[in-house]
Short mmCIF file of C-alpha atoms in Angstrom, two decimals:
data_model
loop_
_atom_site.label_atom_id
_atom_site.label_comp_id
_atom_site.label_asym_id
_atom_site.label_seq_id
_atom_site.Cartn_x
_atom_site.Cartn_y
_atom_site.Cartn_z
CA MET L 1 1.45 9.33 -20.70
CA LYS L 2 2.47 5.88 -20.24
CA ALA L 3 4.97 6.27 -17.74
CA LYS L 4 2.48 8.82 -16.05
CA ILE L 5 -0.25 5.87 -15.50
CA MET L 6 2.89 3.99 -14.36
CA ILE L 7 4.03 6.61 -11.78
CA LYS L 8 0.34 7.09 -10.18
CA SER L 9 -0.58 3.96 -10.14
CA ILE L 10 2.55 3.19 -8.04
CA ASP L 11 1.11 5.62 -5.58
CA LEU L 12 -2.01 3.94 -5.53
CA PHE L 13 -0.98 0.51 -5.42
CA ASP L 14 1.14 1.78 -2.24
CA GLU L 15 -1.39 3.06 -0.44
CA LYS L 16 -4.52 0.95 -1.44
CA GLY L 17 -2.79 -2.60 -2.86
CA PHE L 18 -2.88 -3.36 -5.76
CA THR L 19 -6.36 -5.77 -5.80
CA GLU L 20 -8.30 -2.74 -3.98
CA THR L 21 -6.88 -0.57 -7.05
CA SER L 22 -9.59 -0.36 -10.11
CA ILE L 23 -8.28 0.74 -13.58
CA GLN L 24 -11.14 3.35 -13.19
CA ASP L 25 -9.17 4.57 -9.49
CA ILE L 26 -5.98 4.66 -11.81
CA VAL L 27 -7.73 6.92 -15.00
CA ASP L 28 -9.69 9.09 -12.28
CA SER L 29 -6.04 9.75 -10.71
CA ILE L 30 -4.93 11.46 -13.73
CA ASP L 31 -8.17 12.29 -15.56
CA ALA L 32 -7.78 10.15 -17.99
CA THR L 33 -10.03 7.54 -19.81
CA LYS L 34 -10.22 3.72 -19.65
CA GLY L 35 -9.60 3.92 -23.20
CA THR L 36 -6.19 5.45 -22.72
CA PHE L 37 -5.02 2.28 -20.32
CA TYR L 38 -5.80 0.24 -22.53
CA TYR L 39 -4.35 1.55 -25.05
CA TYR L 40 -1.25 1.51 -23.13
CA PHE L 41 -1.78 -2.05 -21.00
CA THR L 42 -4.03 -5.40 -21.81
CA SER L 43 -4.50 -5.38 -18.38
CA LYS L 44 -3.99 -4.35 -14.61
CA GLN L 45 -1.66 -7.16 -14.42
CA GLU L 46 0.37 -6.27 -17.59
CA LEU L 47 1.24 -2.66 -15.51
CA LEU L 48 2.39 -4.44 -12.31
CA ARG L 49 4.41 -6.26 -14.60
CA ASP L 50 5.69 -3.37 -16.42
CA ILE L 51 6.06 -1.62 -12.86
CA HIS L 52 8.63 -4.48 -12.43
CA LEU L 53 11.07 -4.67 -15.16
CA THR L 54 10.86 -1.13 -15.53
CA TYR L 55 12.58 -0.52 -11.87
CA ILE L 56 14.55 -3.77 -12.11
CA HIS L 57 16.10 -3.00 -15.73
CA ASN L 58 17.18 0.67 -14.49
CA LEU L 59 19.00 -1.52 -11.35
CA LEU L 60 20.63 -3.63 -13.79
CA LYS L 61 21.64 -0.65 -15.88
CA GLU L 62 23.47 1.22 -13.44
CA GLN L 63 24.87 -1.85 -11.84
CA ALA L 64 26.65 -2.21 -15.55
CA GLU L 65 27.83 0.57 -15.22
CA ILE L 66 29.61 0.31 -12.07
CA ILE L 67 30.95 -3.03 -13.29
CA ASN L 68 32.35 -1.95 -15.93
CA ASP L 69 34.21 1.19 -14.18
CA SER L 70 37.41 0.51 -14.52
CA SER L 71 38.74 2.88 -12.03
CA LYS L 72 37.39 1.30 -9.11
CA ASN L 73 38.61 -1.77 -7.40
CA VAL L 74 36.45 -4.58 -5.96
CA LYS L 75 36.14 -3.07 -3.05
CA GLU L 76 35.18 0.34 -4.48
CA LYS L 77 32.62 -1.49 -6.42
CA LEU L 78 30.88 -3.20 -3.75
CA TYR L 79 30.40 0.25 -1.58
CA THR L 80 28.97 1.65 -5.10
CA MET L 81 26.77 -1.25 -5.36
CA ILE L 82 25.10 -0.87 -1.91
CA TYR L 83 25.14 2.93 -1.80
CA SER L 84 23.05 3.09 -5.33
CA ILE L 85 20.38 0.63 -3.16
CA ILE L 86 20.22 3.05 -0.24
CA ASN L 87 20.39 5.88 -2.15
CA LYS L 88 16.83 4.82 -4.33
CA ILE L 89 14.83 4.69 -0.94
CA GLU L 90 14.05 8.02 -0.62
CA THR L 91 12.99 8.17 -4.51
CA GLN L 92 11.77 4.76 -4.80
CA GLY L 93 10.85 2.95 -1.95
CA LYS L 94 7.40 2.50 -2.77
CA TYR L 95 8.34 0.90 -6.07
CA ALA L 96 10.17 -1.53 -4.24
CA ARG L 97 7.63 -2.18 -1.27
CA ILE L 98 5.34 -2.73 -4.40
CA ILE L 99 7.52 -5.03 -5.85
CA PHE L 100 7.87 -7.35 -2.88
CA ARG L 101 4.20 -7.35 -1.81
CA GLU L 102 2.15 -7.60 -5.15
CA MET L 103 4.39 -10.31 -6.16
CA ARG L 104 1.96 -12.70 -6.44
CA HIS L 105 -0.59 -11.22 -8.74
CA LEU L 106 1.30 -11.74 -11.45
CA ASP L 107 0.81 -14.88 -13.61
CA ASP L 108 3.79 -17.41 -14.17
CA ALA L 109 5.06 -16.21 -16.77
CA ASN L 110 5.46 -12.48 -16.12
CA LEU L 111 6.82 -13.64 -12.75
CA GLU L 112 9.44 -16.00 -14.49
CA GLN L 113 10.49 -12.73 -16.27
CA ILE L 114 11.09 -10.90 -13.17
CA LYS L 115 12.52 -13.44 -10.91
CA GLN L 116 14.95 -14.08 -13.86
CA LYS L 117 16.11 -10.28 -13.72
CA ARG L 118 16.04 -10.59 -9.86
CA LYS L 119 18.65 -13.18 -10.33
CA GLU L 120 20.48 -11.40 -12.75
CA PHE L 121 20.90 -8.81 -10.14
CA ARG L 122 22.03 -10.72 -6.89
CA LEU L 123 24.60 -12.80 -9.52
CA ASN L 124 26.08 -9.65 -10.57
CA PHE L 125 26.72 -9.10 -6.62
CA GLU L 126 27.90 -13.16 -6.56
CA LYS L 127 30.27 -12.59 -9.57
CA LEU L 128 31.53 -9.32 -7.83
CA ILE L 129 32.47 -11.11 -4.72
CA GLN L 130 34.21 -13.55 -6.54
CA GLU L 131 35.86 -11.62 -8.32
CA GLY L 132 37.37 -9.79 -5.24
CA VAL L 133 38.00 -13.36 -3.54
CA ASP L 134 40.46 -14.25 -6.84
CA LYS L 135 42.16 -11.14 -6.67
CA GLY L 136 42.94 -10.91 -3.32
CA GLU L 137 40.58 -8.40 -2.23
CA PHE L 138 38.69 -10.87 -0.02
CA GLN L 139 39.54 -13.95 2.13
CA SER L 140 36.31 -14.81 3.10
CA GLN L 141 36.13 -18.77 3.09
CA VAL L 142 32.06 -18.71 2.60
CA ARG L 143 30.67 -19.13 -0.54
CA THR L 144 30.05 -16.58 -2.43
CA ASP L 145 25.92 -17.10 -3.60
CA ILE L 146 25.62 -16.93 0.28
CA LEU L 147 27.99 -14.08 0.99
CA SER L 148 25.33 -12.74 -1.89
CA PHE L 149 22.10 -13.48 -0.13
CA ALA L 150 23.05 -12.10 2.64
CA ILE L 151 24.52 -8.96 1.66
CA LEU L 152 21.06 -8.62 -0.29
CA GLY L 153 19.22 -9.18 2.20
CA MET L 154 20.76 -6.92 4.93
CA VAL L 155 20.88 -4.36 2.28
CA ASN L 156 17.04 -4.65 0.83
CA ARG L 157 15.73 -4.72 4.23
CA THR L 158 16.85 -1.07 4.97
CA TYR L 159 13.90 0.10 2.81
CA TYR L 160 11.62 -0.83 5.94
CA TRP L 161 13.13 0.69 8.49
CA PHE L 162 15.70 3.81 7.33
CA GLN L 163 14.80 7.59 7.37
CA PRO L 164 16.63 9.17 4.52
CA ASP L 165 16.48 12.08 6.42
CA GLY L 166 17.04 11.04 9.34
CA GLU L 167 20.30 11.60 11.83
CA LEU L 168 22.66 8.83 9.74
CA SER L 169 22.94 9.86 6.46
CA GLU L 170 22.82 7.14 3.02
CA GLU L 171 26.64 7.29 2.90
CA GLU L 172 27.32 6.89 6.48
CA LEU L 173 25.13 4.44 6.30
CA THR L 174 26.91 2.26 3.72
CA ASP L 175 30.39 2.93 5.59
CA LEU L 176 29.01 0.98 8.04
CA TYR L 177 27.69 -2.06 6.40
CA MET L 178 30.81 -2.20 4.36
CA GLU L 179 32.09 -1.94 7.49
CA MET L 180 29.98 -4.76 9.12
CA ILE L 181 30.38 -6.95 5.76
CA LEU L 182 34.89 -6.77 5.45
CA ASN L 183 35.46 -6.92 9.15
CA GLY L 184 32.90 -8.58 10.85
CA ILE L 185 32.24 -7.83 14.80
CA ASN L 186 34.59 -9.99 16.05
CA MET C 1 -11.09 -24.56 17.03
CA LYS C 2 -9.65 -21.27 17.06
CA ALA C 3 -6.23 -22.98 16.16
CA LYS C 4 -7.75 -25.17 13.48
CA ILE C 5 -9.51 -21.82 11.89
CA MET C 6 -5.58 -19.79 12.14
CA ILE C 7 -3.70 -22.25 10.44
CA LYS C 8 -5.62 -22.51 7.42
CA SER C 9 -6.38 -19.19 7.20
CA ILE C 10 -2.62 -18.93 6.77
CA ASP C 11 -2.48 -21.69 4.34
CA LEU C 12 -5.43 -19.51 2.46
CA PHE C 13 -4.18 -15.87 2.84
CA ASP C 14 -0.74 -17.68 1.51
CA GLU C 15 -1.71 -18.79 -1.67
CA LYS C 16 -4.81 -16.36 -2.03
CA GLY C 17 -4.04 -13.55 -0.55
CA PHE C 18 -5.87 -11.80 2.48
CA THR C 19 -8.18 -9.44 0.50
CA GLU C 20 -9.18 -12.41 -1.57
CA THR C 21 -9.49 -14.89 0.65
CA SER C 22 -13.42 -14.83 2.16
CA ILE C 23 -14.77 -15.65 5.54
CA GLN C 24 -17.04 -18.29 3.68
CA ASP C 25 -13.82 -19.68 2.33
CA ILE C 26 -12.28 -19.79 5.99
CA VAL C 27 -15.22 -21.36 7.47
CA ASP C 28 -15.73 -23.99 4.01
CA SER C 29 -12.49 -25.37 4.29
CA ILE C 30 -12.83 -26.90 7.87
CA ASP C 31 -16.16 -27.69 7.27
CA ALA C 32 -17.63 -24.83 10.10
CA THR C 33 -20.34 -22.53 9.51
CA LYS C 34 -19.82 -18.49 9.87
CA GLY C 35 -21.37 -18.67 13.12
CA THR C 36 -18.36 -20.58 14.55
CA PHE C 37 -15.72 -18.29 12.68
CA TYR C 38 -17.88 -14.95 14.73
CA TYR C 39 -17.31 -16.66 18.09
CA TYR C 40 -13.84 -16.49 17.83
CA PHE C 41 -13.03 -13.33 15.80
CA THR C 42 -15.32 -10.50 15.31
CA SER C 43 -13.79 -10.14 11.83
CA LYS C 44 -11.01 -11.17 9.49
CA GLN C 45 -8.78 -8.42 10.29
CA GLU C 46 -8.87 -9.72 14.18
CA LEU C 47 -7.84 -13.12 12.52
CA LEU C 48 -4.84 -11.55 10.94
CA ARG C 49 -4.19 -9.78 13.79
CA ASP C 50 -3.78 -12.88 15.89
CA ILE C 51 -2.47 -14.75 13.67
CA HIS C 52 0.76 -11.58 13.66
CA LEU C 53 0.71 -11.67 17.47
CA THR C 54 0.53 -15.73 18.10
CA TYR C 55 3.57 -16.02 15.52
CA ILE C 56 5.65 -13.58 17.71
CA HIS C 57 4.61 -13.73 20.89
CA ASN C 58 6.25 -17.40 19.70
CA LEU C 59 9.14 -15.57 18.70
CA LEU C 60 9.81 -13.64 21.92
CA LYS C 61 9.01 -16.48 24.20
CA GLU C 62 11.93 -18.58 22.53
CA GLN C 63 14.32 -15.13 22.75
CA ALA C 64 13.89 -14.95 25.96
CA GLU C 65 14.46 -18.66 27.14
CA ILE C 66 17.97 -18.02 25.25
CA ILE C 67 19.01 -15.04 26.43
CA ASN C 68 18.14 -16.42 29.71
CA ASP C 69 20.12 -19.58 29.55
CA SER C 70 23.71 -19.17 31.53
CA SER C 71 25.56 -21.68 30.06
CA LYS C 72 26.28 -20.20 26.47
CA ASN C 73 28.07 -16.80 26.02
CA VAL C 74 26.98 -13.76 23.81
CA LYS C 75 28.17 -15.70 20.84
CA GLU C 76 26.93 -18.99 21.15
CA LYS C 77 23.33 -16.94 22.58
CA LEU C 78 23.71 -15.01 18.64
CA TYR C 79 23.78 -18.45 16.81
CA THR C 80 21.27 -19.53 18.48
CA MET C 81 18.66 -16.81 17.87
CA ILE C 82 19.99 -16.75 14.68
CA TYR C 83 19.29 -20.91 13.95
CA SER C 84 16.18 -20.50 15.77
CA ILE C 85 15.09 -18.31 12.90
CA ILE C 86 16.33 -20.48 10.37
CA ASN C 87 15.08 -23.87 11.92
CA LYS C 88 11.65 -22.10 11.62
CA ILE C 89 11.42 -21.51 7.57
CA GLU C 90 9.95 -25.55 6.92
CA THR C 91 7.18 -24.94 9.58
CA GLN C 92 6.09 -21.86 10.06
CA GLY C 93 7.45 -19.77 6.43
CA LYS C 94 3.93 -19.42 5.31
CA TYR C 95 3.27 -17.31 8.59
CA ALA C 96 6.56 -15.02 8.15
CA ARG C 97 5.44 -14.15 4.45
CA ILE C 98 2.20 -13.46 5.69
CA ILE C 99 3.04 -11.24 8.27
CA PHE C 100 5.27 -9.34 5.76
CA ARG C 101 2.67 -8.82 2.73
CA GLU C 102 -0.01 -8.24 4.52
CA MET C 103 0.80 -6.12 7.11
CA ARG C 104 -0.63 -3.10 5.94
CA HIS C 105 -4.55 -4.93 6.20
CA LEU C 106 -4.39 -4.21 9.98
CA ASP C 107 -5.92 -1.68 11.49
CA ASP C 108 -3.90 1.45 13.15
CA ALA C 109 -4.13 0.34 16.49
CA ASN C 110 -3.61 -3.48 15.88
CA LEU C 111 -0.57 -2.57 13.61
CA GLU C 112 0.77 -0.95 16.40
CA GLN C 113 0.52 -3.11 18.89
CA ILE C 114 2.51 -5.56 16.29
CA LYS C 115 5.31 -3.11 15.79
CA GLN C 116 6.02 -2.99 19.60
CA LYS C 117 6.44 -6.86 19.42
CA ARG C 118 8.74 -6.72 16.57
CA LYS C 119 10.83 -3.90 17.75
CA GLU C 120 11.03 -5.85 21.05
CA PHE C 121 12.58 -8.89 18.81
CA ARG C 122 14.59 -6.88 17.03
CA LEU C 123 15.90 -4.94 20.38
CA ASN C 124 16.82 -8.33 21.72
CA PHE C 125 19.49 -8.70 18.69
CA GLU C 126 20.80 -5.14 19.61
CA LYS C 127 20.55 -5.77 23.54
CA LEU C 128 22.73 -9.16 22.83
CA ILE C 129 25.28 -7.43 20.63
CA GLN C 130 25.60 -4.58 22.96
CA GLU C 131 26.34 -7.04 25.69
CA GLY C 132 29.20 -9.04 23.57
CA VAL C 133 30.73 -5.44 23.22
CA ASP C 134 30.60 -4.94 26.80
CA LYS C 135 32.04 -8.11 27.60
CA GLY C 136 34.71 -7.50 25.09
CA GLU C 137 33.33 -10.78 22.96
CA PHE C 138 32.85 -8.31 20.33
CA GLN C 139 34.96 -5.52 19.09
CA SER C 140 33.00 -3.72 16.23
CA GLN C 141 32.76 -0.13 16.32
CA VAL C 142 29.87 -0.81 14.44
CA ARG C 143 26.58 1.23 16.30
CA THR C 144 24.83 -1.88 17.45
CA ASP C 145 21.25 -0.87 16.69
CA ILE C 146 22.66 -0.66 12.55
CA LEU C 147 24.33 -4.23 13.27
CA SER C 148 21.21 -5.62 14.68
CA PHE C 149 18.97 -4.29 11.78
CA ALA C 150 21.57 -6.02 9.24
CA ILE C 151 21.53 -9.25 10.92
CA LEU C 152 18.18 -9.15 11.07
CA GLY C 153 17.49 -8.13 7.50
CA MET C 154 20.09 -10.88 6.21
CA VAL C 155 18.31 -13.84 8.39
CA ASN C 156 14.69 -12.96 7.31
CA ARG C 157 15.46 -12.56 4.09
CA THR C 158 16.47 -16.34 4.04
CA TYR C 159 12.92 -17.39 3.81
CA TYR C 160 12.48 -16.09 0.30
CA TRP C 161 15.16 -18.34 -0.69
CA PHE C 162 16.41 -20.88 1.88
CA GLN C 163 15.30 -24.67 0.52
CA PRO C 164 15.34 -26.32 4.08
CA ASP C 165 15.60 -30.09 2.03
CA GLY C 166 18.98 -28.53 -0.42
CA GLU C 167 21.78 -29.52 -0.24
CA LEU C 168 22.89 -27.12 2.90
CA SER C 169 21.60 -27.49 6.44
CA GLU C 170 20.14 -25.38 8.49
CA GLU C 171 23.01 -25.57 10.97
CA GLU C 172 25.35 -25.21 8.49
CA LEU C 173 23.64 -22.00 6.86
CA THR C 174 24.13 -20.41 10.64
CA ASP C 175 27.60 -21.08 10.65
CA LEU C 176 28.45 -19.57 7.33
CA TYR C 177 26.27 -16.42 8.58
CA MET C 178 27.58 -16.07 12.07
CA GLU C 179 31.51 -16.52 10.00
CA MET C 180 30.41 -13.99 7.85
CA ILE C 181 29.21 -11.31 11.02
CA LEU C 182 31.78 -12.42 12.85
CA ASN C 183 35.22 -12.18 10.55
CA GLY C 184 33.85 -10.41 7.53
CA ILE C 185 35.00 -10.82 4.11
CA ASN C 186 38.20 -9.03 4.24
#
């Protein structure tokens, strides 16, 4: 039931916005009562925090699996990390949009917790790029923190324009990003 | 007075959110009356549209100046276009955040108008990159539309993490982006 509330809320928040969605709207959409809602969450804000945390935990778990895959070199790991973000657009695009848009509705303690997780996610990119530099797979003189911000900015933005069912596949897009990241346009 | 209303509203929308800010809040903040507000805007939504349009018009105007500057080659124009986005973070960061976050509060006709302008802004990047390819300044085989999405994603995201008064200057950051875009990390 907890998962069901979260999934339906994502739909409602995406359509109407967080502020405009009431707890009554949420329970009506799953034929439940407010009592059920308050059994799982103390407030709408706690629900929003849990949506954020679930999303980020899943991303971090997947990242850890990629990092620990000893069959891949750094370039292959970077490819897989980027692909795993693009690959989620179809199923989890709503999640990502809500996360960016409704962040400010979290209170300071919740926001801090989520910012830490997001930072961890970005730092995993930075560490991977640094590993590539250390091993001689990458030659760039650009600071690895800036590279991680740049790559994540580029890849995350995909959520706003890419049509997963369009003429370009998720694999092809990842290839193009990798070509640009590795070789530039010069 | 119209500009004053817009500027104060940006502060309020950034702080409290569009939905949570009432017309009363806006007029109170500048010691005016609702009559004054309705003299310039038919609704809060029209105000939001005008904020968006003003911002995008300014960006497009600046882009046109860069494109028409015959003293610069394509690489220099690309540098200047990127710099002009980063350079606005300090003064216009709030604008940009509101634009991303509050887009959904615009009605369909307004949204369409703004989407067209945003597209024009991205297409100017795409055309510039295409010009670079045609002139042999850029060698990339990557589609220029994807390059324009990628570069804009990277640069626009800067608004969320870059501290203009930090240890890295706006010029240095633009240099690093250009180094990555031109030469990659391979």
